Short mmCIF file of C-alpha atoms and ligand atoms in Angstrom, two decimals:
data_model
loop_
_atom_site.label_atom_id
_atom_site.label_comp_id
_atom_site.label_asym_id
_atom_site.label_seq_id
_atom_site.Cartn_x
_atom_site.Cartn_y
_atom_site.Cartn_z
CA UNK A 1 -0.02 0.09 0.07
CA UNK A 2 2.83 2.30 -0.16
CA UNK A 3 3.18 3.06 3.76
CA UNK A 4 7.05 3.19 3.39
CA UNK A 5 6.89 5.83 0.48
CA UNK A 6 6.77 9.00 3.08
CA UNK A 7 9.98 7.67 5.04
CA UNK A 8 11.72 6.93 1.76
CA UNK A 9 10.69 10.36 0.25
CA UNK A 10 12.03 12.12 3.33
CA UNK A 11 15.27 10.28 3.27
CA UNK A 12 15.90 11.27 -0.55
CA UNK A 13 14.70 14.95 -0.06
CA UNK A 14 17.13 15.32 3.16
CA UNK A 15 20.11 13.25 2.35
CA UNK A 16 20.27 12.04 -1.14
CA UNK A 17 19.41 14.94 -3.52
CA UNK A 18 21.08 18.36 -3.83
CA UNK A 19 19.00 21.07 -2.80
CA UNK A 20 21.13 23.96 -5.18
CA UNK A 21 20.75 23.85 -8.91
CA UNK A 22 24.25 23.68 -10.58
CA UNK A 23 25.84 26.54 -12.59
CA UNK A 24 25.45 24.09 -15.25
CA UNK A 25 21.72 23.59 -14.70
CA UNK A 26 20.35 24.36 -18.37
CA UNK A 27 23.45 24.31 -20.23
CA UNK A 28 22.33 21.89 -22.71
CA UNK A 29 18.51 22.70 -22.87
CA UNK A 30 16.89 21.29 -26.04
CA UNK A 31 20.22 19.36 -27.27
CA UNK A 32 20.06 15.98 -28.60
CA UNK A 33 21.94 13.59 -25.84
CA UNK A 34 23.92 10.89 -27.33
CA UNK A 35 24.80 8.13 -24.59
CA UNK A 36 27.21 5.87 -25.30
CA UNK A 37 27.60 2.48 -23.18
CA UNK A 38 31.27 1.15 -23.26
CA UNK A 39 31.09 -2.42 -22.94
CA UNK A 40 33.73 -3.71 -20.06
CA UNK A 41 35.89 -0.31 -20.32
CA UNK A 42 37.52 0.04 -17.15
CA UNK A 43 39.44 3.15 -16.14
CA UNK A 44 42.77 1.75 -15.87
CA UNK A 45 43.03 1.65 -19.31
CA UNK A 46 42.65 5.46 -19.84
CA UNK A 47 45.76 7.36 -20.19
CA UNK A 48 47.65 4.16 -19.53
CA UNK A 49 49.95 2.02 -21.91
CA UNK A 50 50.63 -1.70 -22.68
CA UNK A 51 53.97 -2.66 -24.54
CA UNK A 52 54.71 1.06 -24.80
CA UNK A 53 51.72 1.68 -26.87
CA UNK A 54 48.84 4.01 -25.70
CA UNK A 55 45.60 1.79 -25.33
CA UNK A 56 42.74 4.59 -25.79
CA UNK A 57 44.14 7.29 -27.73
CA UNK A 58 41.19 9.03 -28.58
CA UNK A 59 39.34 8.77 -25.12
CA UNK A 60 42.95 10.28 -24.09
CA UNK A 61 42.62 13.05 -26.14
CA UNK A 62 38.70 13.67 -25.39
CA UNK A 63 39.64 14.27 -21.80
CA UNK A 64 40.79 17.77 -22.69
CA UNK A 65 37.48 18.65 -24.22
CA UNK A 66 35.59 17.08 -21.83
CA UNK A 67 34.01 16.74 -18.28
CA UNK A 68 35.77 13.53 -16.91
CA UNK A 69 35.31 11.95 -13.82
CA UNK A 70 38.12 10.04 -12.84
CA UNK A 71 36.89 8.57 -9.71
CA UNK A 72 33.73 7.23 -11.27
CA UNK A 73 32.33 3.75 -10.03
CA UNK A 74 30.13 1.06 -11.95
CA UNK A 75 27.42 -0.12 -9.29
CA UNK A 76 26.34 -3.23 -11.17
CA UNK A 77 25.71 -7.01 -10.04
CA UNK A 78 24.71 -10.06 -11.62
CA UNK A 79 22.35 -7.93 -14.24
CA UNK A 80 25.72 -6.62 -15.74
CA UNK A 81 24.92 -4.09 -18.52
CA UNK A 82 21.13 -4.21 -17.93
CA UNK A 83 22.02 -2.94 -14.39
CA UNK A 84 24.23 -0.42 -15.47
CA UNK A 85 21.13 0.59 -17.88
CA UNK A 86 18.84 0.38 -14.62
CA UNK A 87 21.16 2.75 -12.67
CA UNK A 88 21.47 5.37 -15.42
CA UNK A 89 17.74 5.44 -16.45
CA UNK A 90 16.42 5.40 -12.91
CA UNK A 91 18.97 6.39 -10.37
CA UNK A 92 17.79 2.93 -8.41
CA UNK A 93 20.11 0.46 -7.06
CA UNK A 94 20.05 -2.73 -9.11
CA UNK A 95 19.38 -5.96 -7.31
CA UNK A 96 21.96 -7.89 -5.26
CA UNK A 97 20.66 -10.93 -7.01
CA UNK A 98 19.42 -11.41 -10.62
CA UNK A 99 18.81 -8.89 -12.94
CA UNK A 100 16.56 -6.31 -12.15
CA UNK A 101 15.49 -5.87 -15.96
CA UNK A 102 13.88 -9.45 -15.70
CA UNK A 103 12.37 -9.66 -12.31
CA UNK A 104 10.72 -6.23 -12.36
CA UNK A 105 10.77 -5.11 -15.73
CA UNK A 106 7.09 -4.29 -15.30
CA UNK A 107 7.10 -2.06 -12.19
CA UNK A 108 6.18 1.45 -12.26
CA UNK A 109 9.35 3.91 -13.24
CA UNK A 110 9.76 7.48 -13.64
CA UNK A 111 12.96 6.91 -15.96
CA UNK A 112 14.76 9.39 -17.66
CA UNK A 113 13.12 8.49 -21.29
CA UNK A 114 9.73 8.96 -19.90
CA UNK A 115 10.38 12.31 -18.60
CA UNK A 116 12.34 13.19 -21.69
CA UNK A 117 9.43 12.13 -23.55
CA UNK A 118 7.03 14.80 -21.81
CA UNK A 119 9.78 17.40 -22.71
CA UNK A 120 9.09 16.77 -26.55
CA UNK A 121 12.40 14.50 -26.95
CA UNK A 122 12.30 11.39 -29.11
CA UNK A 123 13.95 8.45 -27.33
CA UNK A 124 15.66 5.44 -28.75
CA UNK A 125 18.29 2.57 -28.08
CA UNK A 126 20.88 1.33 -30.67
CA UNK A 127 22.22 -2.28 -29.77
CA UNK A 128 22.63 -4.69 -32.18
CA UNK A 129 21.70 -8.10 -30.21
CA UNK A 130 18.58 -10.23 -29.76
CA UNK A 131 15.95 -7.60 -28.69
CA UNK A 132 14.70 -10.06 -25.67
CA UNK A 133 18.24 -10.44 -24.26
CA UNK A 134 18.18 -9.03 -20.77
CA UNK A 135 14.31 -8.68 -21.29
CA UNK A 136 15.10 -5.08 -22.72
CA UNK A 137 12.13 -4.85 -24.99
CA UNK A 138 9.74 -5.18 -21.91
CA UNK A 139 11.77 -2.90 -20.06
CA UNK A 140 12.42 -0.32 -22.83
CA UNK A 141 8.97 -0.04 -23.56
CA UNK A 142 7.91 0.12 -19.96
CA UNK A 143 10.33 2.87 -19.18
CA UNK A 144 9.00 4.86 -22.16
CA UNK A 145 11.57 4.40 -25.14
CA UNK A 146 10.30 5.18 -28.28
CA UNK A 147 12.28 2.92 -30.70
CA UNK A 148 14.62 0.14 -30.02
CA UNK A 149 17.04 -0.38 -33.00
CA UNK A 150 17.86 -4.08 -31.97
CA UNK A 151 19.50 -6.83 -34.00
CA UNK A 152 16.84 -6.88 -36.73
CA UNK A 153 17.97 -3.29 -37.88
CA UNK A 154 21.45 -4.23 -38.75
CA UNK A 155 23.19 -6.07 -41.46
CA UNK A 156 25.02 -8.53 -39.74
CA UNK A 157 27.47 -10.74 -41.64
CA UNK A 158 30.33 -13.08 -40.69
CA UNK A 159 32.61 -10.69 -41.89
CA UNK A 160 31.49 -7.56 -39.96
CA UNK A 161 30.92 -9.91 -36.69
CA UNK A 162 33.06 -11.20 -34.13
CA UNK A 163 32.31 -12.89 -30.68
CA UNK A 164 28.69 -11.20 -29.54
CA UNK A 165 28.16 -10.08 -32.87
CA UNK A 166 28.38 -6.90 -34.88
CA UNK A 167 31.54 -5.22 -34.49
CA UNK A 168 31.44 -1.82 -33.00
CA UNK A 169 32.66 -0.06 -36.18
CA UNK A 170 29.98 -1.08 -38.60
CA UNK A 171 27.42 -0.81 -35.63
CA UNK A 172 27.88 2.91 -35.54
CA UNK A 173 28.36 3.18 -39.35
CA UNK A 174 24.92 1.48 -39.68
CA UNK A 175 23.27 3.53 -36.87
CA UNK A 176 23.98 6.89 -38.45
CA UNK A 177 20.86 6.53 -41.14
CA UNK A 178 18.73 5.87 -38.07
CA UNK A 179 20.22 8.57 -36.01
CA UNK A 180 19.82 11.13 -39.04
CA UNK A 181 16.31 10.30 -39.48
CA UNK A 182 15.07 10.94 -35.88
CA UNK A 183 13.19 13.84 -34.87
CA UNK A 184 15.17 16.17 -32.86
CA UNK A 185 15.79 16.67 -30.14
CA UNK A 186 16.46 12.98 -28.95
CA UNK A 187 17.97 11.13 -26.28
CA UNK A 188 19.49 7.88 -27.67
CA UNK A 189 21.48 5.09 -26.10
CA UNK A 190 24.26 3.23 -28.02
CA UNK A 191 25.40 -0.04 -26.58
CA UNK A 192 28.84 -1.23 -27.68
CA UNK A 193 29.53 -5.16 -28.03
CA UNK A 194 32.97 -5.91 -29.29
CA UNK A 195 34.98 -5.66 -26.13
CA UNK A 196 32.92 -8.10 -24.13
CA UNK A 197 34.71 -11.03 -22.59
CA UNK A 198 36.39 -13.28 -24.05
CA UNK A 199 37.85 -10.49 -25.77
CA UNK A 200 37.94 -11.98 -29.29
CA UNK A 201 39.46 -9.94 -32.15
CA UNK A 202 40.54 -10.76 -35.43
CA UNK A 203 44.13 -9.98 -36.27
CA UNK A 204 43.05 -7.13 -39.01
CA UNK A 205 41.41 -5.28 -36.23
CA UNK A 206 44.23 -5.28 -33.66
CA UNK A 207 45.95 -2.02 -33.74
CA UNK A 208 47.82 -3.10 -30.71
CA UNK A 209 49.62 -6.16 -29.59
CA UNK A 210 48.52 -8.18 -26.63
CA UNK A 211 49.56 -8.51 -23.23
CA UNK A 212 51.90 -11.06 -22.07
CA UNK A 213 50.78 -12.62 -18.96
CA UNK A 214 49.22 -15.88 -17.73
CA UNK A 215 45.67 -14.74 -18.40
CA UNK A 216 44.42 -14.63 -21.84
CA UNK A 217 41.62 -12.73 -20.76
CA UNK A 218 43.69 -9.82 -19.76
CA UNK A 219 46.06 -10.25 -22.47
CA UNK A 220 43.33 -9.94 -25.12
CA UNK A 221 41.42 -7.05 -23.48
CA UNK A 222 43.76 -4.40 -24.42
CA UNK A 223 43.43 -4.76 -28.48
CA UNK A 224 39.79 -5.13 -27.88
CA UNK A 225 39.49 -1.90 -25.91
CA UNK A 226 41.51 -0.18 -28.69
CA UNK A 227 39.42 -1.37 -31.37
CA UNK A 228 36.39 0.25 -29.20
CA UNK A 229 38.32 3.64 -28.78
CA UNK A 230 38.93 3.57 -32.54
CA UNK A 231 35.03 2.85 -33.21
CA UNK A 232 34.32 5.64 -31.05
CA UNK A 233 36.69 8.12 -32.72
CA UNK A 234 35.14 6.84 -35.87
CA UNK A 235 31.29 7.74 -34.51
CA UNK A 236 32.56 11.35 -33.68
CA UNK A 237 33.69 11.90 -37.04
CA UNK A 238 30.24 10.72 -38.53
CA UNK A 239 28.37 12.83 -36.10
CA UNK A 240 30.27 15.84 -37.02
CA UNK A 241 30.21 15.06 -40.82
CA UNK A 242 25.96 14.56 -40.51
CA UNK A 243 25.99 17.70 -38.36
CA UNK A 244 24.40 16.27 -35.58
CA UNK A 245 27.54 16.81 -33.52
CA UNK A 246 26.76 20.52 -32.91
CA UNK A 247 23.30 20.01 -31.41
CA UNK A 248 24.31 17.35 -29.14
CA UNK A 249 25.90 16.30 -25.62
CA UNK A 250 27.94 13.06 -25.92
CA UNK A 251 27.84 10.95 -23.03
CA UNK A 252 30.15 8.04 -22.48
CA UNK A 253 30.31 5.45 -19.87
CA UNK A 254 31.81 2.10 -19.09
CA UNK A 255 29.05 -0.20 -18.13
CA UNK A 256 31.15 -2.49 -15.82
CA UNK A 257 34.30 -4.24 -15.00
CA UNK A 258 35.63 -6.54 -17.87
CA UNK A 259 38.44 -8.14 -16.07
CA UNK A 260 37.23 -10.13 -12.91
CA UNK A 261 39.08 -10.80 -9.64
CA UNK A 262 40.06 -14.41 -11.13
CA UNK A 263 42.91 -12.51 -12.87
CA UNK A 264 44.36 -10.46 -10.24
CA UNK A 265 47.75 -12.11 -10.56
CA UNK A 266 48.08 -10.90 -14.14
CA UNK A 267 46.36 -7.80 -13.14
CA UNK A 268 48.79 -7.11 -10.39
CA UNK A 269 51.97 -7.93 -12.51
CA UNK A 270 50.51 -5.46 -15.40
CA UNK A 271 49.77 -2.76 -12.78
CA UNK A 272 53.10 -3.60 -11.17
CA UNK A 273 51.13 -3.80 -7.36
CA UNK A 274 49.35 -6.50 -5.35
CA UNK A 275 45.59 -6.36 -6.04
CA UNK A 276 44.75 -5.71 -2.32
CA UNK A 277 40.61 -5.73 -1.25
CA UNK A 278 41.57 -1.58 -1.82
CA UNK A 279 42.96 -2.01 -4.86
CA UNK A 280 40.17 -4.08 -6.04
CA UNK A 281 37.66 -1.49 -5.32
CA UNK A 282 39.98 1.13 -7.30
CA UNK A 283 39.56 -1.28 -9.85
CA UNK A 284 35.74 -0.83 -10.26
CA UNK A 285 35.96 2.69 -11.82
CA UNK A 286 34.81 3.18 -15.00
CA UNK A 287 35.04 6.09 -17.51
CA UNK A 288 32.43 8.55 -17.37
CA UNK A 289 32.58 11.55 -20.07
CA UNK A 290 30.41 14.57 -20.52
CA UNK A 291 31.17 16.11 -23.84
CA UNK A 292 29.56 19.29 -24.56
CA UNK A 293 30.58 21.06 -27.88
CA UNK A 294 32.02 24.27 -27.13
CA UNK A 295 32.54 23.61 -23.36
CA UNK A 296 36.12 23.30 -22.39
CA UNK A 297 35.17 20.68 -19.46
CA UNK A 298 37.69 19.50 -16.83
CA UNK A 299 38.98 16.55 -14.86
CA UNK A 300 36.51 15.99 -11.78
CA UNK A 301 38.24 14.11 -8.89
CA UNK A 302 35.16 13.81 -6.63
CA UNK A 303 33.83 10.51 -6.28
CA UNK A 304 30.66 9.59 -8.37
CA UNK A 305 28.85 6.90 -9.87
CA UNK A 306 26.38 5.34 -12.11
CA UNK A 307 23.79 6.33 -9.79
CA UNK A 308 24.33 10.11 -10.47
CA UNK A 309 24.21 9.81 -14.06
CA UNK A 310 20.03 10.61 -14.32
CA UNK A 311 20.07 13.85 -12.37
CA UNK A 312 23.10 15.07 -14.06
CA UNK A 313 21.77 14.80 -17.52
CA UNK A 314 18.38 16.08 -16.61
CA UNK A 315 20.04 19.05 -14.93
CA UNK A 316 22.19 19.75 -18.17
CA UNK A 317 19.08 19.78 -19.99
CA UNK A 318 17.39 22.20 -17.80
CA UNK A 319 14.64 19.57 -16.53
CA UNK A 320 13.04 20.38 -13.52
CA UNK A 321 12.83 17.49 -11.15
CA UNK A 322 12.15 18.67 -7.64
CA UNK A 323 9.82 15.73 -6.79
CA UNK A 324 11.64 13.28 -8.51
CA UNK A 325 13.21 9.95 -6.42
CA UNK A 326 16.75 9.45 -6.82
CA UNK A 327 19.50 8.19 -5.12
CA UNK A 328 22.08 9.92 -6.75
CA UNK A 329 23.12 13.67 -7.13
CA UNK A 330 23.62 16.07 -9.58
CA UNK A 331 27.65 15.60 -10.38
CA UNK A 332 27.73 19.29 -10.79
CA UNK A 333 25.97 20.22 -7.45
CA UNK A 334 27.87 21.72 -4.59
CA UNK A 335 26.06 19.69 -1.96
CA UNK A 336 26.42 16.25 -3.05
CA UNK A 337 26.20 12.95 -0.75
CA UNK A 338 29.74 12.08 0.37
CA UNK A 339 29.20 8.29 -0.62
CA UNK A 340 29.29 5.94 -3.23
CA UNK A 341 27.59 2.60 -2.32
CA UNK A 342 28.26 -0.56 -4.49
CA UNK A 343 25.65 -3.09 -4.72
CA UNK A 344 27.54 -5.64 -2.41
CA UNK A 345 27.52 -3.12 0.48
CA UNK A 346 31.36 -2.34 -0.07
CA UNK A 347 31.50 1.53 -0.46
CA UNK A 348 33.79 4.41 -1.47
CA UNK A 349 33.34 7.52 0.81
CA UNK A 350 35.14 10.92 0.76
CA UNK A 351 37.52 9.59 3.52
CA UNK A 352 37.08 5.67 3.40
CA UNK A 353 37.25 2.72 1.19
CA UNK A 354 35.31 -0.07 2.42
CA UNK A 355 36.22 -3.41 1.20
CA UNK A 356 35.65 -7.12 2.05
CA UNK A 357 35.06 -5.84 5.85
CA UNK A 358 38.02 -3.83 5.58
CA UNK A 359 38.33 0.15 5.92
CA UNK A 360 40.65 1.69 4.10
CA UNK A 361 42.14 5.39 3.73
CA UNK A 362 40.82 6.47 0.52
CA UNK A 363 43.85 8.66 -0.54
CA UNK A 364 46.76 6.53 0.90
CA UNK A 365 45.14 3.04 0.33
CA UNK A 366 46.47 2.33 3.86
CA UNK A 367 44.42 -0.51 5.91
CA UNK A 368 43.04 1.54 8.85
CA UNK A 369 41.66 -1.34 10.82
CA UNK A 370 39.95 -4.61 10.74
CA UNK A 371 36.23 -4.80 11.32
CA UNK A 372 35.01 -5.52 14.77
CA UNK A 373 35.07 -9.46 15.61
CA UNK A 374 32.70 -8.92 18.42
CA UNK A 375 35.61 -10.11 20.86
CA UNK A 376 37.22 -6.42 21.48
CA UNK A 377 36.04 -3.75 24.04
CA UNK A 378 32.84 -2.04 23.55
CA UNK A 379 34.55 1.30 22.53
CA UNK A 380 36.91 -0.29 20.05
CA UNK A 381 33.91 -1.94 18.00
CA UNK A 382 32.94 1.31 16.44
CA UNK A 383 34.89 1.13 13.36
CA UNK A 384 35.84 3.98 11.28
CA UNK A 385 33.87 3.18 8.10
CA UNK A 386 30.81 2.01 10.44
CA UNK A 387 28.76 5.25 10.34
CA UNK A 388 28.84 5.44 6.42
CA UNK A 389 28.31 1.58 6.58
CA UNK A 390 25.08 2.03 8.00
CA UNK A 391 23.87 4.86 5.72
CA UNK A 392 25.04 2.43 2.74
CA UNK A 393 22.52 -0.36 4.22
CA UNK A 394 19.91 2.00 4.42
CA UNK A 395 20.06 3.57 1.26
CA UNK A 396 20.37 0.22 -0.80
CA UNK A 397 17.46 -1.34 1.54
CA UNK A 398 14.97 2.04 0.51
CA UNK A 399 16.00 0.95 -3.10
CA UNK A 400 15.36 -2.29 -2.73
CA UNK A 401 11.86 -1.70 -0.97
CA UNK A 402 10.69 0.84 -3.75
CA UNK A 403 11.67 -2.10 -6.01
CA UNK A 404 10.49 -5.29 -4.39
CA UNK A 405 7.25 -3.24 -3.35
CA UNK A 406 6.64 -1.22 -6.56
CA UNK A 407 6.08 1.67 -4.48
CA UNK A 408 6.36 4.17 -7.33
CA UNK A 409 2.73 3.19 -8.16
CA UNK A 410 1.82 5.23 -4.81
CA UNK A 411 3.91 8.16 -5.94
CA UNK A 412 3.12 11.20 -7.60
CA UNK A 413 5.96 12.45 -9.40
CA UNK A 414 3.85 15.68 -10.35
CA UNK A 415 4.23 15.07 -13.98
CA UNK A 416 1.53 14.03 -16.48
CA UNK A 417 2.87 10.50 -16.32
CA UNK A 418 -0.42 8.89 -15.19
CA UNK A 419 -1.59 9.31 -18.85
CA UNK A 420 1.31 8.45 -20.82
CA UNK A 421 2.30 5.29 -18.65
CA UNK A 422 -1.20 4.00 -19.94
CA UNK A 423 -0.20 4.90 -23.65
CA UNK A 424 1.62 2.04 -25.67
CA UNK A 425 3.93 2.52 -28.27
C1 GP9 B 501 24.65 -7.85 -24.73
C2 GP9 B 501 25.36 -7.15 -23.98
C3 GP9 B 501 26.45 -7.49 -22.94
O1 GP9 B 501 23.32 -7.60 -25.12
O2 GP9 B 501 24.64 -5.86 -23.12
O3 GP9 B 501 25.69 -8.03 -21.98
P1 GP9 B 501 26.77 -8.37 -20.54
O4 GP9 B 501 27.11 -9.70 -20.42
O5 GP9 B 501 27.89 -7.27 -20.56
O6 GP9 B 501 25.77 -7.62 -19.47
MN1 MN B 502 28.39 -5.22 -20.29
#
């Protein structure tokens, strides 16, 4: 019956949402939004080398013309790409088990595409996979996407595909005609695929050599990341040629890690340091760029996460969202929440990194203390990370309650969503 909503609403208003508009509010009003989800791209490849070669030359240069968030974390779980999409569109957390796209794809949401539809935007997704993968067809329809350019929209041959399907370069190339024919302004999401485990790439598409370690996965990762970097470069060229570039903002984000903990030994060899629980959390960073043509941008070091994307984009577009329920904050606001919760309860705060039951100093990486075992004296059991840990648990639980109880059915977002949610595409 939604009895929990007032408490959650109060929490969100007081603790999660910023109260002041940022200086960039409305800076991209009525612009197209082109969101690019970079499959399995992690931040450790940015401004880094393998065998003396730059891994992501295009993205590295793009930092100079964008807002680049160097401490931006993915917050996904078992739902992988779909979890990242859920975070980005709703600013809610995915679930700790399973994929919320499957288990709660029919819930009431107040997602970015629905909100932008009301602002006169056309909304679409481009992804060359079966439309029902991750239950996307159902979820996209539910959250207001006008069009899903799925596998059926692409010409896929043996020549232009590898691994999971259509390679990223032909994917962007073939997408252009659809993108150009869309009504403007639009909000369009592109989901790349080539840089997906197990990172297969043909010889002719590899511009850099593999790494040399005991992990074939890590070794192959670098040339496929480079391939995706080149595909994005080509996409920018095509956007400029089509004239769409000038009227758009381009957001790029890594969806989740590509190299799991199983490869810690090889990763340690590559990074030249042991992968401690602290370094493990550092490795959960994914690149996040906001490219606004004509704006210089800058490198932002504040902690940030996928939960923050929705309020940030809406603020840039100048969309008022005072009644929205989001657990993230506008990344350009002054009064931001001081922690990023990972879905397993680990977290990063301004001061600390909490990982596998251990509390670290975020800046130095120094292990501060073991979590209490219950055997210490009472005054020792208040860990330094404990106060944030409690906040993280509370926030994750509020988000879970919204999803499990489908609580947005009982909340009035103050837009005309009651009519639009009934209308089918
Ligand atoms: C599949 C693509 C990759 O459509 O999103 O899926 P992932 O395994 O990364 O979730
Ligand atoms: Mn993915």
